[in-house]
């Protein structure tokens, strides 16, 4: 299904943009980061099937995640990186893309878009414009700390992945957009790139294939909004990081007006191993439509905060108890968990008991996998204050381009600060929810959704807590008022 969209003449030539209807649909989902929530299902549908989830050490892709060995070329070669890369490239673009589709890999940056499908959207025949691959290493989502571990301890996996992905897309240049605060990560990554050039693994004759691949590291300035792909492209071009309207999509008009694919660090870094071991091997992990292995970041009130590679669809409770030493004070001390970074709705304990860690299971309970940054909060947490802090973050990070986000995120934050103090009326909880719905889905990028969803999750699962705080404040003010009246009479 294709349709031809004519666009206005630009310079000396007229760009004819081919937009596929499937692409338009899926990119809309990706830009909204887990937009389609299904109605809440009974928890019985969320229990793990008979299959036991858990990853063997022999199946781990990131074998130097904790920096126990050299991150540079000598260590990478011992770990199997760059093994038969030349043979992989000789199999051709179509084979690579088909294996990625077979693997079932979905984007690891938050949106969960099918990676093989995304790679296939790049034009097969060049119209004279160069193709570009852009790696999103901004990693600004609070609670997320996976991509920095790859760049710090396993950078050659990313570099090899850039070569393979770039070849599959017809790209001769890759830009790795790294968050500017990641100073050590940038140092390690640049050193690894220099090693790859010196060894002939990339450059004018990458791996002896005759394919040219240049890789550049571009340091950002720390803006959260630059994690959105078109804002990132604007930033690379030297402009303020503000999202673009789509269409045109980056696959046709991206960086410097040329066909571009923007993808996540982890997504690209796993691709060489997938192609060496086969797409069906990767697809054997997790549930259907939720295949593969995944880096999970577990932080908050756990005994052993960590970043760990595990199988997709592992139960959330098992993930925490197996790798993070369990919740501080025991599982019964759990209040709630944000399962995928700060932008997804919080889940209460009764859902966390059985929910699986994958895209579909978390969507079905009206949350999302996101970046798989698991933020655990025990009963000592002031949940209202915690969500209010996230609202303040999104208020600060809004680029101000879209009115619903520019005006709505400060309003959300102000209302949440009043909820923290209980200085509100019960009906204002409904006003707060309605405000979040007016922001959600009404902005160019997903930052508006990210600001709205934590508030929605709070109201959905912890409304009695908000009401109790408001009533306690009202009772305290009434008692104080009565005391003042009595004192005046005396």
Coordinates of C-alpha atoms in Angstrom, one line a residue:
X1 CA 0.0 0.0 0.0
X2 CA 1.7 3.2 -1.1
X3 CA 0.6 6.7 -2.0
X4 CA 2.6 9.4 -3.7
X5 CA 2.7 12.7 -2.0
X6 CA 4.0 15.7 -4.0
X7 CA 5.8 18.3 -2.0
X8 CA 6.7 21.8 -2.9
X9 CA 9.7 22.4 -5.1
X10 CA 12.9 22.9 -3.2
X11 CA 15.9 24.6 -4.9
X12 CA 16.7 23.1 -8.3
X13 CA 14.7 19.9 -7.9
X14 CA 11.3 18.8 -6.8
X15 CA 11.3 16.2 -4.0
X16 CA 8.8 13.4 -4.6
X17 CA 8.1 11.8 -1.3
X18 CA 7.0 8.2 -1.1
X19 CA 5.1 7.5 2.0
X20 CA 3.9 4.0 2.9
X21 CA 0.7 3.8 4.8
X22 CA 2.1 1.2 7.1
X23 CA 5.0 3.5 7.9
X24 CA 2.7 6.4 8.6
X25 CA 0.7 4.3 11.0
X26 CA 3.6 2.8 12.9
X27 CA 5.5 6.1 13.1
X28 CA 2.5 7.7 14.6
X29 CA 2.6 5.0 17.3
X30 CA 6.4 5.4 17.8
X31 CA 6.2 9.2 18.0
X32 CA 3.6 8.9 20.8
X33 CA 5.6 6.3 22.7
X34 CA 3.2 3.5 23.6
X35 CA 0.1 5.5 22.7
X36 CA -2.4 2.7 22.3
X37 CA -3.4 1.5 25.8
X38 CA -5.9 -1.3 25.8
X39 CA -8.6 -1.6 28.5
X40 CA -7.4 -3.1 31.7
X41 CA -7.6 -6.9 31.7
X42 CA -7.9 -9.2 34.6
X43 CA -4.6 -10.0 36.2
X44 CA -5.1 -13.7 35.3
X45 CA -4.2 -12.8 31.7
X46 CA -0.9 -11.3 32.9
X47 CA 0.5 -14.3 34.6
X48 CA 3.4 -16.0 33.0
X49 CA 2.7 -18.9 30.6
X50 CA 4.2 -22.4 31.3
X51 CA 7.5 -21.4 29.9
X52 CA 10.1 -20.4 32.4
X53 CA 11.8 -17.1 31.7
X54 CA 15.4 -16.4 32.4
X55 CA 18.6 -15.9 30.4
X56 CA 21.6 -18.2 30.4
X57 CA 25.0 -16.6 30.6
X58 CA 25.8 -18.2 27.2
X59 CA 22.9 -16.2 25.6
X60 CA 23.9 -12.8 27.0
X61 CA 24.9 -10.3 24.3
X62 CA 26.5 -7.7 26.5
X63 CA 29.2 -9.8 28.2
X64 CA 31.2 -6.8 29.5
X65 CA 28.3 -4.8 30.9
X66 CA 30.1 -4.3 34.2
X67 CA 33.5 -3.3 32.8
X68 CA 35.3 -6.4 34.1
X69 CA 37.4 -6.6 31.0
X70 CA 38.9 -4.2 28.5
X71 CA 36.3 -2.2 26.6
X72 CA 38.6 -1.6 23.7
X73 CA 39.5 -3.6 20.6
X74 CA 41.7 -6.2 22.2
X75 CA 39.0 -7.1 24.7
X76 CA 36.2 -6.8 22.1
X77 CA 37.9 -9.3 19.7
X78 CA 38.2 -11.8 22.6
X79 CA 34.4 -11.4 23.2
X80 CA 33.6 -12.2 19.6
X81 CA 33.0 -8.7 18.3
X82 CA 33.9 -8.1 14.6
X83 CA 33.8 -11.9 14.0
X84 CA 32.9 -12.6 10.3
X85 CA 31.5 -9.1 9.9
X86 CA 32.8 -9.1 6.3
X87 CA 30.7 -12.3 5.6
X88 CA 27.6 -10.7 7.0
X89 CA 28.0 -7.7 4.8
X90 CA 28.5 -9.9 1.7
X91 CA 25.1 -11.5 2.2
X92 CA 23.6 -8.2 1.2
X93 CA 21.1 -5.6 2.4
X94 CA 18.0 -7.7 1.8
X95 CA 19.3 -10.6 3.9
X96 CA 20.3 -8.4 6.8
X97 CA 16.9 -6.7 6.9
X98 CA 15.0 -10.0 6.6
X99 CA 17.0 -11.5 9.5
X100 CA 16.2 -8.4 11.6
X101 CA 12.5 -8.8 10.8
X102 CA 12.8 -12.5 11.7
X103 CA 14.4 -11.7 15.0
X104 CA 11.3 -9.7 16.1
X105 CA 13.6 -7.0 17.5
X106 CA 11.6 -3.9 18.5
X107 CA 13.2 -0.5 19.2
X108 CA 14.8 -0.3 22.7
X109 CA 14.6 3.5 23.0
X110 CA 11.0 3.5 24.2
X111 CA 8.6 3.3 21.3
X112 CA 9.0 -0.3 20.5
X113 CA 8.8 0.1 16.7
X114 CA 9.8 -3.1 14.7
X115 CA 13.5 -2.6 13.9
X116 CA 13.6 -4.6 10.7
X117 CA 10.6 -2.8 9.3
X118 CA 12.1 0.6 10.2
X119 CA 15.4 -0.2 8.5
X120 CA 13.5 -1.2 5.3
X121 CA 11.9 2.2 5.0
X122 CA 15.1 3.8 3.7
X123 CA 15.0 4.2 -0.1
X124 CA 16.4 1.3 -2.0
X125 CA 17.6 3.4 -4.8
X126 CA 19.4 6.7 -4.2
X127 CA 18.1 9.9 -5.8
X128 CA 21.5 11.5 -5.5
X129 CA 21.2 12.5 -1.8
X130 CA 23.4 10.6 0.7
X131 CA 21.8 8.4 3.3
X132 CA 22.6 8.8 7.0
X133 CA 22.3 6.7 10.1
X134 CA 21.8 8.6 13.4
X135 CA 22.3 6.9 16.8
X136 CA 20.2 8.3 19.6
X137 CA 22.6 8.1 22.6
X138 CA 21.0 11.1 24.4
X139 CA 19.4 8.9 27.1
X140 CA 17.7 11.7 29.0
X141 CA 14.8 9.6 30.5
X142 CA 15.1 9.7 34.3
X143 CA 15.9 6.3 35.7
X144 CA 17.5 5.1 32.5
X145 CA 21.2 4.1 32.5
X146 CA 21.7 1.4 29.9
X147 CA 23.1 3.0 26.8
X148 CA 25.9 4.7 28.8
X149 CA 27.0 1.2 30.0
X150 CA 27.2 0.1 26.4
X151 CA 29.3 3.1 25.3
X152 CA 31.5 2.9 28.4
X153 CA 32.2 -0.9 28.5
X154 CA 31.2 -2.4 25.1
X155 CA 31.6 0.4 22.5
X156 CA 32.7 -1.9 19.7
X157 CA 29.4 -3.6 19.7
X158 CA 27.8 -0.3 18.9
X159 CA 30.4 0.6 16.2
X160 CA 30.1 -2.8 14.5
X161 CA 26.3 -2.4 14.6
X162 CA 26.6 1.0 13.0
X163 CA 28.5 -0.5 10.1
X164 CA 26.0 -3.3 9.6
X165 CA 22.9 -1.1 10.0
X166 CA 24.4 1.6 7.9
X167 CA 25.2 -0.8 5.1
X168 CA 21.7 -2.2 5.2
X169 CA 20.3 1.3 4.8
X170 CA 22.8 2.4 2.1
X171 CA 24.4 4.9 4.5
X172 CA 28.1 5.9 4.4
X173 CA 28.0 8.1 7.5
X174 CA 26.8 7.6 11.0
X175 CA 26.3 10.3 13.6
X176 CA 26.2 9.1 17.3
X177 CA 24.4 11.8 19.2
X178 CA 25.7 11.5 22.8
X179 CA 24.4 13.3 25.9
X180 CA 27.0 16.0 26.7
X181 CA 27.2 15.0 30.3
X182 CA 28.5 11.5 29.3
X183 CA 32.1 12.7 29.3
X184 CA 33.8 9.4 30.0
X185 CA 31.5 7.5 27.7
X186 CA 32.4 9.9 24.9
X187 CA 36.1 9.4 25.6
X188 CA 35.8 5.6 25.4
X189 CA 33.5 5.7 22.4
X190 CA 35.9 8.0 20.4
X191 CA 38.9 5.8 21.3
X192 CA 37.1 2.7 20.1
X193 CA 36.2 4.5 16.9
X194 CA 39.8 5.5 16.4
X195 CA 40.9 1.9 16.9
X196 CA 38.3 0.7 14.4
X197 CA 39.6 3.2 11.8
X198 CA 43.2 2.1 12.5
X199 CA 42.3 -1.6 12.1
X200 CA 40.4 -1.0 8.8
X201 CA 37.1 -2.1 10.4
X202 CA 35.5 1.2 9.4
X203 CA 36.6 3.9 7.0
X204 CA 36.9 3.9 3.2
X205 CA 37.2 0.1 2.9
X206 CA 35.3 -1.2 6.0
X207 CA 36.3 -4.8 6.8
X208 CA 37.8 -5.1 3.3
X209 CA 34.4 -5.0 1.7
X210 CA 34.8 -1.8 -0.3
X211 CA 32.0 -0.1 1.7
X212 CA 32.8 3.3 3.1
X213 CA 31.6 4.0 6.6
X214 CA 32.5 7.1 8.6
X215 CA 31.4 7.5 12.2
X216 CA 31.2 10.8 14.0
X217 CA 30.4 11.5 17.7
X218 CA 28.2 14.6 18.3
X219 CA 27.9 15.8 21.9
X220 CA 24.5 17.3 22.8
X221 CA 23.9 19.9 25.4
X222 CA 21.7 17.9 27.8
X223 CA 18.1 18.9 26.6
X224 CA 15.6 16.1 27.2
X225 CA 13.7 17.1 24.1
X226 CA 16.6 16.1 22.0
X227 CA 15.8 12.5 22.7
X228 CA 13.0 12.9 20.2
X229 CA 14.3 11.9 16.8
X230 CA 13.5 15.1 14.8
X231 CA 14.6 17.4 17.6
X232 CA 17.8 15.4 17.7
X233 CA 18.2 16.0 13.9
X234 CA 17.6 19.7 14.4
X235 CA 20.3 19.8 17.1
X236 CA 22.8 18.0 14.8
X237 CA 22.1 20.7 12.2
X238 CA 23.0 23.4 14.7
X239 CA 19.5 24.5 15.4
X240 CA 17.5 24.6 18.6
X241 CA 16.2 21.1 19.5
X242 CA 12.6 21.4 18.6
X243 CA 10.6 18.5 17.0
X244 CA 9.5 18.7 13.4
X245 CA 6.0 18.0 12.1
X246 CA 5.7 14.7 10.2
X247 CA 5.3 14.0 7.4
X248 CA 7.9 14.3 5.9
X249 CA 9.4 11.5 7.9
X250 CA 13.2 11.2 8.5
X251 CA 13.4 8.2 6.2
X252 CA 12.8 10.7 3.3
X253 CA 13.8 14.1 4.7
X254 CA 16.1 13.7 7.7
X255 CA 19.4 15.2 8.7
X256 CA 20.6 17.8 6.2
X257 CA 17.4 17.1 4.2
X258 CA 18.6 13.6 3.3
X259 CA 17.1 10.1 4.0
X260 CA 17.9 9.3 7.6
X261 CA 17.1 6.5 10.1
X262 CA 17.3 7.5 13.8
X263 CA 17.6 4.5 16.2
X264 CA 18.7 3.7 19.7
X265 CA 22.1 2.5 21.0
X266 CA 20.9 -0.8 22.3
X267 CA 18.9 -1.6 19.2
X268 CA 21.9 -1.2 17.0
X269 CA 24.4 -2.8 19.4
X270 CA 22.5 -6.1 19.5
X271 CA 22.2 -6.4 15.7
X272 CA 25.7 -8.0 15.0
X273 CA 25.0 -10.8 17.5
X274 CA 21.5 -11.4 16.0
X275 CA 23.0 -11.7 12.5
X276 CA 25.7 -14.0 13.7
X277 CA 23.5 -16.3 15.7
X278 CA 20.4 -15.9 13.5
X279 CA 17.1 -14.0 13.9
X280 CA 15.3 -17.2 15.0
X281 CA 17.7 -17.5 17.9
X282 CA 16.8 -14.0 19.2
X283 CA 13.1 -14.6 18.5
X284 CA 13.2 -17.7 20.8
X285 CA 13.3 -15.4 23.9
X286 CA 10.3 -13.8 25.3
X287 CA 6.7 -13.9 24.1
X288 CA 5.5 -13.5 20.5
X289 CA 5.7 -9.8 19.5
X290 CA 8.0 -9.2 22.5
X291 CA 11.1 -11.1 21.4
X292 CA 14.7 -11.0 22.5
X293 CA 16.8 -10.0 25.4
X294 CA 16.7 -6.6 27.1
X295 CA 18.8 -4.4 29.3
X296 CA 16.8 -3.5 32.5
X297 CA 17.7 -0.7 34.9
X298 CA 16.5 -1.4 38.4
X299 CA 16.8 1.5 40.9
X300 CA 15.0 2.9 43.9
X301 CA 14.1 1.0 47.0
X302 CA 15.8 -2.3 46.2
X303 CA 18.7 -4.0 48.0
X304 CA 21.0 -4.1 44.9
X305 CA 20.3 -1.5 42.3
X306 CA 21.7 -2.7 39.0
X307 CA 21.6 -2.8 35.2
X308 CA 21.1 -6.3 34.0
X309 CA 20.4 -8.1 30.7
X310 CA 17.5 -10.5 30.9
X311 CA 14.9 -12.2 28.7
X312 CA 11.9 -10.2 27.6
X313 CA 8.6 -11.1 29.3
X314 CA 10.2 -12.0 32.6
X315 CA 7.8 -11.3 35.5
X316 CA 8.5 -8.0 37.1
X317 CA 8.6 -9.5 40.6
X318 CA 11.1 -12.2 39.5
X319 CA 13.3 -9.6 37.8
X320 CA 13.6 -7.6 41.0
X321 CA 14.0 -10.5 43.4
X322 CA 16.5 -12.3 41.1
X323 CA 18.8 -9.5 40.2
X324 CA 18.1 -6.6 42.6
X325 CA 17.9 -8.5 45.9
X326 CA 14.2 -7.8 46.3
X327 CA 12.4 -4.7 47.6
X328 CA 13.9 -3.1 50.7
X329 CA 11.9 -4.5 53.6
X330 CA 10.4 -7.3 51.5
X331 CA 7.9 -7.5 48.7
X332 CA 5.0 -6.7 51.0
X333 CA 6.7 -3.3 51.7
X334 CA 6.2 -2.4 48.0
X335 CA 4.0 0.7 47.3
X336 CA 4.4 1.0 43.5
X337 CA 6.7 0.7 40.6
X338 CA 7.3 2.8 37.5
X339 CA 8.3 0.0 35.0
X340 CA 9.7 1.9 32.1
X341 CA 11.3 5.2 33.0
X342 CA 9.7 8.3 34.4
X343 CA 7.3 8.9 31.4
X344 CA 5.2 5.8 31.9
X345 CA 2.3 5.5 34.5
X346 CA 3.1 4.0 37.9
X347 CA 1.7 0.6 38.9
X348 CA 0.5 -0.4 42.3
X349 CA 1.7 -3.6 44.1
X350 CA -1.3 -5.7 43.2
X351 CA -0.5 -5.3 39.5
X352 CA 3.2 -5.7 40.0
X353 CA 2.6 -9.1 41.6
X354 CA 2.0 -10.7 38.3
X355 CA 2.7 -8.4 35.4
X356 CA 5.3 -9.4 32.7
X357 CA 8.0 -7.1 31.6
X358 CA 7.3 -6.6 27.9
X359 CA 5.6 -4.2 25.6
X360 CA 2.2 -5.8 25.4
X361 CA 1.7 -6.9 29.0
X362 CA 2.5 -3.5 30.3
X363 CA 0.3 -1.8 27.7
X364 CA -2.6 -4.0 28.8
X365 CA -2.3 -2.7 32.4
X366 CA -2.2 0.9 31.1
X367 CA 1.5 1.5 31.5
X368 CA 4.5 0.8 29.2
X369 CA 7.9 -0.9 28.9
X370 CA 9.5 2.3 27.7
X371 CA 13.2 2.2 28.3
X372 CA 12.8 -0.6 30.8
X373 CA 14.0 1.6 33.6
X374 CA 12.4 0.1 36.7
X375 CA 11.9 2.6 39.5
X376 CA 10.9 0.8 42.8
X377 CA 9.1 2.7 45.6
X378 CA 8.4 1.2 49.0
X379 CA 5.8 2.4 51.5
X380 CA 8.1 5.1 52.9
X381 CA 7.6 7.0 49.6
X382 CA 5.3 10.0 49.4
X383 CA 3.8 8.9 46.0
X384 CA 2.1 12.3 45.4
X385 CA 5.4 14.1 46.0
X386 CA 7.3 11.7 43.7
X387 CA 4.9 12.3 40.8
X388 CA 4.9 16.0 41.5
X389 CA 8.7 16.0 41.1
X390 CA 8.3 14.3 37.7
X391 CA 5.8 17.0 36.7
X392 CA 8.3 19.6 37.6
X393 CA 10.9 17.9 35.4
X394 CA 8.6 17.9 32.3
X395 CA 7.7 21.5 33.0
X396 CA 11.3 22.4 32.9
X397 CA 12.1 20.3 29.8
X398 CA 9.3 21.4 27.5
X399 CA 10.7 23.1 24.5
X400 CA 7.6 25.4 24.4
X401 CA 6.8 24.8 20.7
X402 CA 3.3 23.3 21.2
X403 CA 0.7 25.2 23.2
X404 CA -0.8 22.2 25.1
X405 CA 2.6 21.3 26.4
X406 CA 4.0 24.8 26.9
X407 CA 0.9 25.9 28.9
X408 CA -0.2 22.6 30.2
X409 CA 3.0 21.2 31.8
X410 CA 3.4 24.2 34.1
X411 CA -0.3 24.0 35.0
X412 CA 0.1 20.3 35.8
X413 CA 3.1 21.0 38.0
X414 CA 1.4 23.8 39.9
X415 CA -1.7 21.6 40.6
X416 CA 0.5 18.7 41.7
X417 CA 2.4 20.9 44.1
X418 CA -1.0 21.9 45.7
X419 CA -1.9 18.2 45.8
X420 CA 1.3 17.5 47.7
X421 CA 0.2 20.0 50.4
X422 CA -3.4 19.0 50.2
X423 CA -4.3 22.6 49.4
X424 CA -7.0 21.6 46.9
X425 CA -10.6 20.5 46.6
X426 CA -11.7 16.9 45.8
X427 CA -13.2 17.9 42.5
X428 CA -9.9 19.4 41.4
X429 CA -8.5 15.8 41.1
X430 CA -10.9 15.4 38.2
X431 CA -9.8 18.8 36.8
X432 CA -6.2 17.6 37.0
X433 CA -7.0 14.4 35.1
X434 CA -8.9 16.2 32.4
X435 CA -6.0 18.6 32.0
X436 CA -3.7 15.7 31.4
X437 CA -6.0 14.3 28.8
X438 CA -6.0 17.7 27.0
X439 CA -2.2 17.5 26.8
X440 CA -1.9 13.9 25.8
X441 CA -2.0 13.3 22.1
X442 CA -2.2 17.0 21.2
X443 CA 1.5 17.8 20.7
X444 CA 4.0 17.2 17.9
X445 CA 6.2 14.9 20.0
X446 CA 5.7 12.6 23.0
X447 CA 6.9 15.0 25.7
X448 CA 3.3 16.1 26.3
X449 CA 2.3 12.4 26.8
X450 CA 5.3 11.9 29.1
X451 CA 4.1 14.8 31.2
X452 CA 0.5 13.6 31.3
X453 CA 1.0 9.8 31.9
X454 CA 2.6 9.9 35.4
X455 CA -0.2 12.1 36.7
X456 CA -2.8 9.8 35.1
X457 CA -1.2 6.8 36.7
X458 CA -1.2 8.5 40.1
X459 CA -4.9 9.4 39.9
X460 CA -5.9 5.9 38.5
X461 CA -4.2 3.9 41.3
X462 CA -3.7 6.3 44.2
X463 CA -6.7 8.6 44.1
X464 CA -7.7 7.6 47.7
X465 CA -4.3 8.8 48.9
X466 CA -4.8 12.2 47.3
X467 CA -8.3 12.5 48.7
X468 CA -7.1 11.6 52.2
X469 CA -4.5 14.3 52.1
X470 CA -7.0 16.9 51.0
X471 CA -9.4 16.0 53.7
X472 CA -6.7 16.0 56.4
X473 CA -5.7 19.5 55.3
X474 CA -9.3 20.6 55.4
X475 CA -9.7 19.1 58.8
X476 CA -6.5 20.8 60.1
X477 CA -7.6 24.2 58.7
X478 CA -11.1 23.8 60.2
X479 CA -9.6 22.9 63.6
X480 CA -7.2 25.9 63.3
X481 CA -10.1 28.2 62.4
X482 CA -12.2 27.0 65.4
X483 CA -9.2 27.6 67.7
X484 CA -8.8 31.1 66.4
X485 CA -12.5 31.8 66.9
X486 CA -12.3 30.5 70.5
X487 CA -9.2 32.5 71.2
X488 CA -10.9 35.7 69.9
X489 CA -13.9 35.2 72.2
X490 CA -11.6 34.8 75.2

